[in-house]
Amino acid sequence: MMKIKKLLKVSLLFTISALLLTGCKTSKQKEIRELSNYVDLSYEGANGSASTVVSFNKDKAYKSINSILKLKNDDEAEISKLNKLLDGFKIDVLNDNKKLKNGDVLKIEMEADDNLLKYFRLDLNKKQSVTVAGLKEPVEYDLFDGIDIEYKGYSPNLKVEIKKKDSQNKFASSINYNVLNPPPYYKGQTLKVKARYDKELARKAGYVIKDTVKNIDVPKELGYYVENLSEISSSFIYDKYYEGYDLINKERENIKNFIVSNLGKNSKLKDELSDPKIYIDSDIKIKPEDAFFSVSKGNLKTKELEKIGNKLTFIYRVEVTNKNYNFPIFYVTYEVESITKEKDGTFTKITGKLSSYDKYYDNILIGLANSIDRSYQTYRVENLEDMLKTEEGNNIENRGNTNDE
């Protein structure tokens, strides 16, 4: 009798333990079999302007469910049915999904194929409510903070490029800047800049935008096209004078040939000119009427902005003589264009051009002055003559004494 009682006790304990174990397994399987547990819910944006991002994690669902079903690779029909079920899973958020705040209650509906749910003995709680929580407060974002402004070219023909330094930030890299003032731009000018941004990206990032337009001053310490001769150093003027002078000296043989071909119209004269003495007048002086400094503002109507620049013109008198004849004087010009002054005071972007002989041959000085392009506003340089009376000016006159036999 005692043995029977002991056997009953052992059997009862075994049954209770088995029931407990079975209960745990059922609870775990129930959690796995509930498809709504594979729905991921997150938020974009700040408190008061947030939206939900809802998605169904198919990979996680398949892996978990298959841990119960134990489908093998050759169970193609079963695998196909399970994929069809999971691929057809639908989620819908019934609330306004753009202006959510903490405390709002989201109503979510889910849908799946009922026949396949029954086939795999899966569950789906189709209607659920979720309370919104954990949203951060919005942050004010300055569109013009941390911008990088690059000025290209020379005033008053500057080009402006503006961009955000923080290019790693998706929202920052999407901002575009436009200068509302019409080009060209010049140093010291106040630019009105408008920023355009992606409103949806700003909302998702939780940003509140304050100002979209801002005034920005162009620095005064930028390179510019020289507009007044007083801005150019006297040493620069002398250097350019020497430069043109040396170029003419190198052309002496060509000048001789030009004179012979144009003046030697008869054989007698041609013979006498066969070995002329050609020289740049040793008494060269750049008088006020012999040098011009001009500035072109360009034509904004036709967008020919590249014409903005300047020109410093030196005029050299050239004379040809031989034993018996003095032939007409003609003039050669050396034009120095695009003189720009950098912020460190140096001069750059300078081009020089020597005129052709035939263009100015046998022209009097007035004719030469009239031949200057009238699209330029031309000024006569009144202070050069006084400048040439200095020690540097005397050196110019001495260099001009280069008579060849």
mmCIF file of C-alpha atoms in Angstrom:
data_model
loop_
_atom_site.group_PDB
_atom_site.id
_atom_site.type_symbol
_atom_site.label_atom_id
_atom_site.label_comp_id
_atom_site.label_asym_id
_atom_site.label_seq_id
_atom_site.Cartn_x
_atom_site.Cartn_y
_atom_site.Cartn_z
ATOM 1 C CA MET A 1 0.000 0.000 0.000
ATOM 2 C CA MET A 2 2.805 2.356 0.857
ATOM 3 C CA LYS A 3 4.471 1.622 -2.467
ATOM 4 C CA ILE A 4 1.306 2.540 -4.405
ATOM 5 C CA LYS A 5 1.050 5.899 -2.598
ATOM 6 C CA LYS A 6 4.661 6.689 -3.397
ATOM 7 C CA LEU A 7 4.132 5.832 -7.062
ATOM 8 C CA LEU A 8 1.053 8.090 -7.191
ATOM 9 C CA LYS A 9 3.025 10.995 -5.695
ATOM 10 C CA VAL A 10 5.852 10.602 -8.187
ATOM 11 C CA SER A 11 3.380 10.346 -11.081
ATOM 12 C CA LEU A 12 1.533 13.480 -9.916
ATOM 13 C CA LEU A 13 4.738 15.505 -9.621
ATOM 14 C CA PHE A 14 5.799 14.403 -13.084
ATOM 15 C CA THR A 15 2.430 15.418 -14.528
ATOM 16 C CA ILE A 16 2.558 18.882 -12.896
ATOM 17 C CA SER A 17 6.119 19.457 -14.145
ATOM 18 C CA ALA A 18 5.131 18.404 -17.659
ATOM 19 C CA LEU A 19 2.165 20.785 -17.606
ATOM 20 C CA LEU A 20 4.361 23.666 -16.461
ATOM 21 C CA LEU A 21 6.883 22.962 -19.184
ATOM 22 C CA THR A 22 4.142 22.669 -21.787
ATOM 23 C CA GLY A 23 2.661 25.969 -20.599
ATOM 24 C CA CYS A 24 6.008 27.796 -21.036
ATOM 25 C CA LYS A 25 6.450 26.379 -24.489
ATOM 26 C CA THR A 26 2.927 27.402 -25.476
ATOM 27 C CA SER A 27 3.461 30.964 -24.231
ATOM 28 C CA LYS A 28 6.678 31.298 -26.205
ATOM 29 C CA GLN A 29 5.137 29.843 -29.327
ATOM 30 C CA LYS A 30 2.176 32.183 -28.951
ATOM 31 C CA GLU A 31 4.531 35.160 -28.949
ATOM 32 C CA ILE A 32 6.287 33.831 -32.036
ATOM 33 C CA ARG A 33 3.000 33.141 -33.814
ATOM 34 C CA GLU A 34 1.685 36.723 -33.318
ATOM 35 C CA LEU A 35 2.606 38.589 -36.545
ATOM 36 C CA SER A 36 2.110 42.052 -35.027
ATOM 37 C CA ASN A 37 5.232 41.427 -32.943
ATOM 38 C CA TYR A 38 7.295 41.841 -36.114
ATOM 39 C CA VAL A 39 6.092 45.379 -36.778
ATOM 40 C CA ASP A 40 8.781 48.037 -36.201
ATOM 41 C CA LEU A 41 7.576 51.479 -35.145
ATOM 42 C CA SER A 42 9.789 54.596 -34.955
ATOM 43 C CA TYR A 43 9.396 58.372 -35.227
ATOM 44 C CA GLU A 44 10.862 61.130 -37.402
ATOM 45 C CA GLY A 45 10.802 64.760 -36.301
ATOM 46 C CA ALA A 46 10.328 66.621 -33.059
ATOM 47 C CA ASN A 47 7.480 66.940 -30.579
ATOM 48 C CA GLY A 48 4.554 68.581 -32.369
ATOM 49 C CA SER A 49 5.721 67.826 -35.917
ATOM 50 C CA ALA A 50 6.684 64.155 -35.830
ATOM 51 C CA SER A 51 5.573 61.337 -38.099
ATOM 52 C CA THR A 52 5.675 57.578 -37.719
ATOM 53 C CA VAL A 53 7.827 55.182 -39.684
ATOM 54 C CA VAL A 54 6.097 51.788 -39.647
ATOM 55 C CA SER A 55 7.487 48.683 -41.334
ATOM 56 C CA PHE A 56 7.089 44.911 -41.224
ATOM 57 C CA ASN A 57 10.313 43.012 -40.539
ATOM 58 C CA LYS A 58 9.808 40.074 -42.892
ATOM 59 C CA ASP A 59 13.258 38.541 -42.355
ATOM 60 C CA LYS A 60 12.825 38.448 -38.590
ATOM 61 C CA ALA A 61 9.302 37.029 -38.921
ATOM 62 C CA TYR A 62 10.374 34.273 -41.315
ATOM 63 C CA LYS A 63 13.301 33.225 -39.128
ATOM 64 C CA SER A 64 11.224 33.116 -35.927
ATOM 65 C CA ILE A 65 8.227 31.334 -37.443
ATOM 66 C CA ASN A 66 10.426 28.782 -39.175
ATOM 67 C CA SER A 67 11.973 27.944 -35.801
ATOM 68 C CA ILE A 68 8.580 26.347 -35.064
ATOM 69 C CA LEU A 69 7.651 25.068 -38.506
ATOM 70 C CA LYS A 70 11.083 23.572 -39.192
ATOM 71 C CA LEU A 71 10.724 24.000 -42.957
ATOM 72 C CA LYS A 72 13.495 22.468 -45.014
ATOM 73 C CA ASN A 73 14.980 23.761 -48.247
ATOM 74 C CA ASP A 74 13.147 21.135 -50.273
ATOM 75 C CA ASP A 75 9.764 22.174 -48.799
ATOM 76 C CA GLU A 76 9.271 24.523 -51.731
ATOM 77 C CA ALA A 77 5.479 24.599 -51.613
ATOM 78 C CA GLU A 78 5.405 25.409 -47.887
ATOM 79 C CA ILE A 79 8.132 28.045 -48.219
ATOM 80 C CA SER A 80 6.234 29.654 -51.099
ATOM 81 C CA LYS A 81 3.032 29.859 -49.025
ATOM 82 C CA LEU A 82 4.837 31.395 -46.054
ATOM 83 C CA ASN A 83 6.520 33.992 -48.281
ATOM 84 C CA LYS A 84 3.163 34.831 -49.847
ATOM 85 C CA LEU A 85 1.690 35.395 -46.397
ATOM 86 C CA LEU A 86 4.525 37.621 -45.203
ATOM 87 C CA ASP A 87 4.762 39.570 -48.481
ATOM 88 C CA GLY A 88 1.050 40.354 -48.315
ATOM 89 C CA PHE A 89 1.219 41.819 -44.809
ATOM 90 C CA LYS A 90 -0.212 45.373 -44.733
ATOM 91 C CA ILE A 91 0.003 48.140 -42.100
ATOM 92 C CA ASP A 92 -2.009 51.349 -41.959
ATOM 93 C CA VAL A 93 -1.726 54.245 -39.464
ATOM 94 C CA LEU A 94 -5.151 55.882 -39.197
ATOM 95 C CA ASN A 95 -4.046 59.145 -37.521
ATOM 96 C CA ASP A 96 -2.719 62.351 -39.096
ATOM 97 C CA ASN A 97 0.872 61.212 -39.497
ATOM 98 C CA LYS A 98 2.685 64.586 -39.771
ATOM 99 C CA LYS A 99 2.027 66.540 -36.573
ATOM 100 C CA LEU A 100 2.361 64.007 -33.812
ATOM 101 C CA LYS A 101 3.221 64.998 -30.256
ATOM 102 C CA ASN A 102 3.906 63.156 -27.040
ATOM 103 C CA GLY A 103 0.698 61.685 -25.604
ATOM 104 C CA ASP A 104 -1.063 61.186 -28.934
ATOM 105 C CA VAL A 105 -2.608 57.751 -29.382
ATOM 106 C CA LEU A 106 -1.846 56.052 -32.693
ATOM 107 C CA LYS A 107 -4.445 53.723 -34.140
ATOM 108 C CA ILE A 108 -2.830 51.037 -36.263
ATOM 109 C CA GLU A 109 -4.564 48.457 -38.444
ATOM 110 C CA MET A 110 -2.860 45.364 -39.871
ATOM 111 C CA GLU A 111 -4.029 42.898 -42.472
ATOM 112 C CA ALA A 112 -2.880 39.498 -43.767
ATOM 113 C CA ASP A 113 -4.326 36.523 -45.663
ATOM 114 C CA ASP A 114 -6.714 34.829 -43.201
ATOM 115 C CA ASN A 115 -6.533 31.446 -44.938
ATOM 116 C CA LEU A 116 -2.744 31.364 -44.754
ATOM 117 C CA LEU A 117 -2.844 32.516 -41.127
ATOM 118 C CA LYS A 118 -5.034 29.508 -40.313
ATOM 119 C CA TYR A 119 -2.927 27.190 -42.442
ATOM 120 C CA PHE A 120 0.238 28.009 -40.470
ATOM 121 C CA ARG A 121 -1.706 28.429 -37.184
ATOM 122 C CA LEU A 122 -0.502 32.036 -36.848
ATOM 123 C CA ASP A 123 -2.262 34.912 -35.070
ATOM 124 C CA LEU A 124 -2.697 38.603 -35.897
ATOM 125 C CA ASN A 125 -4.060 41.261 -33.566
ATOM 126 C CA LYS A 126 -5.335 43.428 -36.406
ATOM 127 C CA LYS A 127 -6.216 46.597 -34.452
ATOM 128 C CA GLN A 128 -3.848 48.117 -31.924
ATOM 129 C CA SER A 129 -3.284 51.449 -30.174
ATOM 130 C CA VAL A 130 0.113 52.945 -29.327
ATOM 131 C CA THR A 131 0.759 56.048 -27.189
ATOM 132 C CA VAL A 132 3.387 58.392 -28.638
ATOM 133 C CA ALA A 133 6.263 59.060 -26.221
ATOM 134 C CA GLY A 134 9.937 60.030 -26.166
ATOM 135 C CA LEU A 135 9.780 62.783 -28.800
ATOM 136 C CA LYS A 136 12.418 65.508 -28.358
ATOM 137 C CA GLU A 137 11.650 69.225 -28.497
ATOM 138 C CA PRO A 138 12.344 71.023 -31.823
ATOM 139 C CA VAL A 139 15.715 72.760 -32.324
ATOM 140 C CA GLU A 140 16.157 76.160 -34.004
ATOM 141 C CA TYR A 141 18.421 75.879 -37.057
ATOM 142 C CA ASP A 142 20.327 78.840 -38.532
ATOM 143 C CA LEU A 143 20.604 78.366 -42.307
ATOM 144 C CA PHE A 144 23.475 80.857 -42.482
ATOM 145 C CA ASP A 145 25.558 79.503 -39.625
ATOM 146 C CA GLY A 146 28.737 77.810 -40.851
ATOM 147 C CA ILE A 147 28.463 78.867 -44.483
ATOM 148 C CA ASP A 148 31.527 79.038 -46.706
ATOM 149 C CA ILE A 149 31.606 82.053 -49.070
ATOM 150 C CA GLU A 150 34.071 82.036 -51.957
ATOM 151 C CA TYR A 151 34.727 85.120 -54.082
ATOM 152 C CA LYS A 152 36.194 84.486 -57.524
ATOM 153 C CA GLY A 153 37.633 87.004 -59.933
ATOM 154 C CA TYR A 154 38.196 90.699 -59.318
ATOM 155 C CA SER A 155 35.955 93.559 -58.235
ATOM 156 C CA PRO A 156 33.766 94.881 -59.818
ATOM 157 C CA ASN A 157 33.388 91.597 -61.702
ATOM 158 C CA LEU A 158 33.289 89.184 -58.764
ATOM 159 C CA LYS A 159 31.508 85.848 -58.764
ATOM 160 C CA VAL A 160 30.098 84.523 -55.500
ATOM 161 C CA GLU A 161 29.682 80.896 -54.405
ATOM 162 C CA ILE A 162 28.027 80.008 -51.084
ATOM 163 C CA LYS A 163 27.680 76.574 -49.507
ATOM 164 C CA LYS A 164 27.460 74.889 -46.114
ATOM 165 C CA LYS A 165 30.689 73.640 -44.560
ATOM 166 C CA ASP A 166 28.925 70.700 -42.861
ATOM 167 C CA SER A 167 28.425 68.601 -45.994
ATOM 168 C CA GLN A 168 28.107 65.403 -43.902
ATOM 169 C CA ASN A 169 24.736 66.548 -42.578
ATOM 170 C CA LYS A 170 22.065 65.436 -45.065
ATOM 171 C CA PHE A 171 19.877 68.457 -44.383
ATOM 172 C CA ALA A 172 22.787 70.937 -44.518
ATOM 173 C CA SER A 173 24.024 69.558 -47.828
ATOM 174 C CA SER A 174 20.561 70.082 -49.334
ATOM 175 C CA ILE A 175 20.519 73.852 -48.697
ATOM 176 C CA ASN A 176 21.000 76.104 -51.734
ATOM 177 C CA TYR A 177 21.958 79.774 -51.647
ATOM 178 C CA ASN A 178 21.117 82.425 -54.240
ATOM 179 C CA VAL A 179 22.316 86.025 -54.389
ATOM 180 C CA LEU A 180 19.294 88.195 -55.171
ATOM 181 C CA ASN A 181 21.375 91.174 -56.335
ATOM 182 C CA PRO A 182 22.068 91.180 -60.091
ATOM 183 C CA PRO A 183 25.731 90.568 -61.063
ATOM 184 C CA PRO A 184 28.480 91.657 -61.231
ATOM 185 C CA TYR A 185 29.538 92.048 -57.603
ATOM 186 C CA TYR A 186 32.114 94.375 -56.094
ATOM 187 C CA LYS A 187 34.091 94.710 -52.875
ATOM 188 C CA GLY A 188 32.217 96.399 -50.047
ATOM 189 C CA GLN A 189 28.820 95.621 -51.589
ATOM 190 C CA THR A 190 25.958 94.334 -49.436
ATOM 191 C CA LEU A 191 24.502 91.165 -50.913
ATOM 192 C CA LYS A 192 21.004 89.923 -50.185
ATOM 193 C CA VAL A 193 21.226 86.135 -50.001
ATOM 194 C CA LYS A 194 18.248 83.768 -49.961
ATOM 195 C CA ALA A 195 18.515 80.211 -48.650
ATOM 196 C CA ARG A 196 16.276 77.477 -50.028
ATOM 197 C CA TYR A 197 15.895 74.236 -48.091
ATOM 198 C CA ASP A 198 13.950 70.960 -48.104
ATOM 199 C CA LYS A 199 11.064 71.466 -45.673
ATOM 200 C CA GLU A 200 10.445 67.734 -45.293
ATOM 201 C CA LEU A 201 14.076 67.065 -44.385
ATOM 202 C CA ALA A 202 13.936 69.922 -41.861
ATOM 203 C CA ARG A 203 10.798 68.447 -40.264
ATOM 204 C CA LYS A 204 12.280 64.955 -40.064
ATOM 205 C CA ALA A 205 15.430 66.345 -38.434
ATOM 206 C CA GLY A 206 13.342 68.250 -35.877
ATOM 207 C CA TYR A 207 14.510 71.704 -37.027
ATOM 208 C CA VAL A 208 12.656 74.995 -36.796
ATOM 209 C CA ILE A 209 13.875 77.469 -39.446
ATOM 210 C CA LYS A 210 14.027 81.133 -38.479
ATOM 211 C CA ASP A 211 15.343 83.296 -41.344
ATOM 212 C CA THR A 212 15.695 82.446 -45.031
ATOM 213 C CA VAL A 213 17.124 85.810 -46.203
ATOM 214 C CA LYS A 214 20.230 87.538 -44.872
ATOM 215 C CA ASN A 215 22.408 90.515 -45.827
ATOM 216 C CA ILE A 216 26.085 89.646 -46.313
ATOM 217 C CA ASP A 217 28.811 92.256 -46.851
ATOM 218 C CA VAL A 218 31.457 91.528 -49.470
ATOM 219 C CA PRO A 219 34.886 92.117 -47.857
ATOM 220 C CA LYS A 220 36.663 95.306 -48.884
ATOM 221 C CA GLU A 221 40.038 93.539 -48.819
ATOM 222 C CA LEU A 222 39.627 91.739 -52.149
ATOM 223 C CA GLY A 223 41.504 91.990 -55.417
ATOM 224 C CA TYR A 224 40.067 94.489 -57.894
ATOM 225 C CA TYR A 225 40.531 96.034 -61.312
ATOM 226 C CA VAL A 226 42.417 99.298 -60.900
ATOM 227 C CA GLU A 227 40.154 102.229 -61.738
ATOM 228 C CA ASN A 228 42.442 105.166 -61.061
ATOM 229 C CA LEU A 229 46.051 105.777 -62.010
ATOM 230 C CA SER A 230 46.781 107.040 -58.500
ATOM 231 C CA GLU A 231 46.268 103.455 -57.283
ATOM 232 C CA ILE A 232 49.225 102.277 -59.379
ATOM 233 C CA SER A 233 52.740 102.716 -58.033
ATOM 234 C CA SER A 234 55.193 104.793 -60.058
ATOM 235 C CA SER A 235 57.609 101.852 -60.130
ATOM 236 C CA PHE A 236 54.940 99.748 -61.831
ATOM 237 C CA ILE A 237 54.424 102.439 -64.481
ATOM 238 C CA TYR A 238 58.157 102.678 -65.147
ATOM 239 C CA ASP A 239 58.475 98.891 -65.345
ATOM 240 C CA LYS A 240 55.735 98.728 -67.941
ATOM 241 C CA TYR A 241 57.256 101.639 -69.834
ATOM 242 C CA TYR A 242 60.591 99.764 -69.999
ATOM 243 C CA GLU A 243 58.745 96.608 -71.004
ATOM 244 C CA GLY A 244 57.188 98.254 -74.049
ATOM 245 C CA TYR A 245 60.401 100.085 -74.850
ATOM 246 C CA ASP A 246 62.389 96.842 -74.871
ATOM 247 C CA LEU A 247 59.829 95.167 -77.112
ATOM 248 C CA ILE A 248 60.166 97.971 -79.670
ATOM 249 C CA ASN A 249 63.956 97.700 -79.547
ATOM 250 C CA LYS A 250 63.664 94.009 -80.385
ATOM 251 C CA GLU A 251 61.582 94.955 -83.411
ATOM 252 C CA ARG A 252 64.159 97.316 -84.937
ATOM 253 C CA GLU A 253 64.932 95.077 -87.911
ATOM 254 C CA ASN A 254 61.251 94.568 -88.639
ATOM 255 C CA ILE A 255 60.670 98.307 -88.399
ATOM 256 C CA LYS A 256 63.484 98.919 -90.885
ATOM 257 C CA ASN A 257 62.013 96.429 -93.342
ATOM 258 C CA PHE A 258 58.593 97.969 -92.928
ATOM 259 C CA ILE A 259 59.920 101.463 -93.717
ATOM 260 C CA VAL A 260 61.888 100.235 -96.725
ATOM 261 C CA SER A 261 58.868 98.446 -98.174
ATOM 262 C CA ASN A 262 56.541 101.411 -97.648
ATOM 263 C CA LEU A 263 58.810 104.345 -98.522
ATOM 264 C CA GLY A 264 61.055 102.802 -101.140
ATOM 265 C CA LYS A 265 58.566 103.198 -103.964
ATOM 266 C CA ASN A 266 61.186 104.167 -106.564
ATOM 267 C CA SER A 267 64.551 102.568 -107.186
ATOM 268 C CA LYS A 268 66.593 105.644 -106.259
ATOM 269 C CA LEU A 269 64.894 106.070 -102.912
ATOM 270 C CA LYS A 270 65.019 102.356 -102.288
ATOM 271 C CA ASP A 271 68.776 102.288 -102.820
ATOM 272 C CA GLU A 272 69.276 105.150 -100.442
ATOM 273 C CA LEU A 273 67.145 103.341 -97.856
ATOM 274 C CA SER A 274 68.932 100.034 -98.220
ATOM 275 C CA ASP A 275 70.873 100.636 -95.044
ATOM 276 C CA PRO A 276 68.924 103.210 -93.065
ATOM 277 C CA LYS A 277 69.700 104.170 -89.536
ATOM 278 C CA ILE A 278 66.699 103.290 -87.445
ATOM 279 C CA TYR A 279 66.381 104.291 -83.863
ATOM 280 C CA ILE A 280 63.865 104.963 -81.202
ATOM 281 C CA ASP A 281 64.123 108.675 -80.625
ATOM 282 C CA SER A 282 66.764 109.234 -77.947
ATOM 283 C CA ASP A 283 64.786 112.198 -76.696
ATOM 284 C CA ILE A 284 61.721 110.122 -75.824
ATOM 285 C CA LYS A 285 59.505 111.639 -73.207
ATOM 286 C CA ILE A 286 56.061 110.479 -72.207
ATOM 287 C CA LYS A 287 54.114 113.695 -72.090
ATOM 288 C CA PRO A 288 50.636 114.007 -70.585
ATOM 289 C CA GLU A 289 48.975 113.745 -73.987
ATOM 290 C CA ASP A 290 51.095 110.697 -74.866
ATOM 291 C CA ALA A 291 49.705 108.247 -72.306
ATOM 292 C CA PHE A 292 46.164 107.199 -71.633
ATOM 293 C CA PHE A 293 44.590 105.324 -68.755
ATOM 294 C CA SER A 294 41.090 104.082 -69.493
ATOM 295 C CA VAL A 295 38.486 101.960 -67.719
ATOM 296 C CA SER A 296 35.700 99.926 -69.296
ATOM 297 C CA LYS A 297 32.632 99.198 -67.199
ATOM 298 C CA GLY A 298 31.328 96.489 -69.502
ATOM 299 C CA ASN A 299 27.853 96.173 -70.967
ATOM 300 C CA LEU A 300 25.420 94.733 -68.431
ATOM 301 C CA LYS A 301 22.564 94.630 -70.961
ATOM 302 C CA THR A 302 24.426 92.231 -73.205
ATOM 303 C CA LYS A 303 26.068 90.427 -70.256
ATOM 304 C CA GLU A 304 29.553 91.199 -71.628
ATOM 305 C CA LEU A 305 30.919 91.347 -68.113
ATOM 306 C CA GLU A 306 34.371 90.117 -69.096
ATOM 307 C CA LYS A 307 34.988 93.511 -70.699
ATOM 308 C CA ILE A 308 35.264 95.068 -67.275
ATOM 309 C CA GLY A 309 38.903 96.033 -67.003
ATOM 310 C CA ASN A 310 41.351 98.812 -67.769
ATOM 311 C CA LYS A 311 44.069 99.823 -70.170
ATOM 312 C CA LEU A 312 47.266 101.838 -69.725
ATOM 313 C CA THR A 313 48.611 102.958 -73.109
ATOM 314 C CA PHE A 314 52.190 104.149 -73.720
ATOM 315 C CA ILE A 315 52.988 105.913 -76.997
ATOM 316 C CA TYR A 316 56.509 105.791 -78.451
ATOM 317 C CA ARG A 317 57.714 108.003 -81.288
ATOM 318 C CA VAL A 318 59.748 106.161 -83.916
ATOM 319 C CA GLU A 319 61.852 107.989 -86.541
ATOM 320 C CA VAL A 320 63.923 106.664 -89.450
ATOM 321 C CA THR A 321 66.841 108.638 -90.906
ATOM 322 C CA ASN A 322 69.719 108.105 -93.308
ATOM 323 C CA LYS A 323 72.420 110.367 -94.705
ATOM 324 C CA ASN A 324 70.148 112.546 -96.816
ATOM 325 C CA TYR A 325 66.602 112.022 -95.670
ATOM 326 C CA ASN A 326 64.480 112.414 -92.589
ATOM 327 C CA PHE A 327 61.309 110.404 -93.043
ATOM 328 C CA PRO A 328 57.947 110.924 -91.373
ATOM 329 C CA ILE A 329 57.618 110.107 -87.717
ATOM 330 C CA PHE A 330 55.181 107.374 -86.749
ATOM 331 C CA TYR A 331 54.014 106.065 -83.437
ATOM 332 C CA VAL A 332 53.925 102.659 -81.791
ATOM 333 C CA THR A 333 51.806 101.962 -78.731
ATOM 334 C CA TYR A 334 52.217 99.484 -75.931
ATOM 335 C CA GLU A 335 48.928 98.706 -74.200
ATOM 336 C CA VAL A 336 48.920 97.216 -70.715
ATOM 337 C CA GLU A 337 45.496 95.722 -69.956
ATOM 338 C CA SER A 338 43.668 94.065 -67.079
ATOM 339 C CA ILE A 339 45.676 95.608 -64.254
ATOM 340 C CA THR A 340 44.415 94.107 -61.005
ATOM 341 C CA LYS A 341 45.533 94.839 -57.495
ATOM 342 C CA GLU A 342 45.593 92.013 -54.946
ATOM 343 C CA LYS A 343 44.772 92.540 -51.289
ATOM 344 C CA ASP A 344 48.488 92.318 -50.479
ATOM 345 C CA GLY A 345 49.153 95.315 -52.759
ATOM 346 C CA THR A 346 50.771 93.421 -55.640
ATOM 347 C CA PHE A 347 49.640 93.810 -59.239
ATOM 348 C CA THR A 348 48.557 90.735 -61.182
ATOM 349 C CA LYS A 349 46.582 89.594 -64.228
ATOM 350 C CA ILE A 350 48.426 92.002 -66.503
ATOM 351 C CA THR A 351 48.693 91.577 -70.263
ATOM 352 C CA GLY A 352 50.737 93.727 -72.642
ATOM 353 C CA LYS A 353 50.322 94.189 -76.382
ATOM 354 C CA LEU A 354 52.467 96.074 -78.898
ATOM 355 C CA SER A 355 50.624 97.757 -81.771
ATOM 356 C CA SER A 356 51.297 96.836 -85.391
ATOM 357 C CA TYR A 357 53.363 99.367 -87.350
ATOM 358 C CA ASP A 358 50.996 99.845 -90.253
ATOM 359 C CA LYS A 359 48.141 100.806 -87.951
ATOM 360 C CA TYR A 360 49.962 103.875 -86.671
ATOM 361 C CA TYR A 361 52.331 104.645 -89.539
ATOM 362 C CA ASP A 362 52.402 108.330 -90.514
ATOM 363 C CA ASN A 363 49.736 109.174 -87.931
ATOM 364 C CA ILE A 364 49.975 112.394 -86.033
ATOM 365 C CA LEU A 365 49.411 112.168 -82.316
ATOM 366 C CA ILE A 366 45.888 113.543 -82.523
ATOM 367 C CA GLY A 367 44.991 110.868 -85.037
ATOM 368 C CA LEU A 368 46.347 108.244 -82.699
ATOM 369 C CA ALA A 369 44.294 109.563 -79.826
ATOM 370 C CA ASN A 370 41.168 109.491 -81.976
ATOM 371 C CA SER A 371 41.832 105.877 -82.925
ATOM 372 C CA ILE A 372 41.442 104.675 -79.327
ATOM 373 C CA ASP A 373 38.340 102.554 -78.846
ATOM 374 C CA ARG A 374 35.578 104.910 -77.702
ATOM 375 C CA SER A 375 33.823 102.150 -75.760
ATOM 376 C CA TYR A 376 36.335 103.081 -73.074
ATOM 377 C CA GLN A 377 36.064 106.129 -70.892
ATOM 378 C CA THR A 378 39.459 107.702 -71.539
ATOM 379 C CA TYR A 379 41.392 109.911 -69.160
ATOM 380 C CA ARG A 380 44.557 111.790 -69.876
ATOM 381 C CA VAL A 381 47.315 111.135 -67.412
ATOM 382 C CA GLU A 382 48.336 114.556 -66.160
ATOM 383 C CA ASN A 383 51.021 113.588 -63.672
ATOM 384 C CA LEU A 384 53.362 111.443 -65.757
ATOM 385 C CA GLU A 385 55.475 114.339 -66.966
ATOM 386 C CA ASP A 386 56.230 115.416 -63.404
ATOM 387 C CA MET A 387 56.944 111.817 -62.436
ATOM 388 C CA LEU A 388 59.484 111.536 -65.230
ATOM 389 C CA LYS A 389 61.453 114.416 -63.755
ATOM 390 C CA THR A 390 62.422 112.173 -60.873
ATOM 391 C CA GLU A 391 65.556 110.022 -60.820
ATOM 392 C CA GLU A 392 63.616 107.110 -62.295
ATOM 393 C CA GLY A 393 62.348 109.343 -65.089
ATOM 394 C CA ASN A 394 65.905 110.413 -65.958
ATOM 395 C CA ASN A 395 66.858 106.754 -66.200
ATOM 396 C CA ILE A 396 64.154 106.315 -68.824
ATOM 397 C CA GLU A 397 65.604 109.127 -70.917
ATOM 398 C CA ASN A 398 69.098 107.654 -70.609
ATOM 399 C CA ARG A 399 67.901 104.251 -71.759
ATOM 400 C CA GLY A 400 66.428 105.881 -74.838
ATOM 401 C CA ASN A 401 69.873 106.930 -76.125
ATOM 402 C CA THR A 402 70.431 103.879 -78.338
ATOM 403 C CA ASN A 403 71.352 105.256 -81.767
ATOM 404 C CA ASP A 404 72.686 102.587 -84.105
ATOM 405 C CA GLU A 405 75.045 103.342 -86.926
#
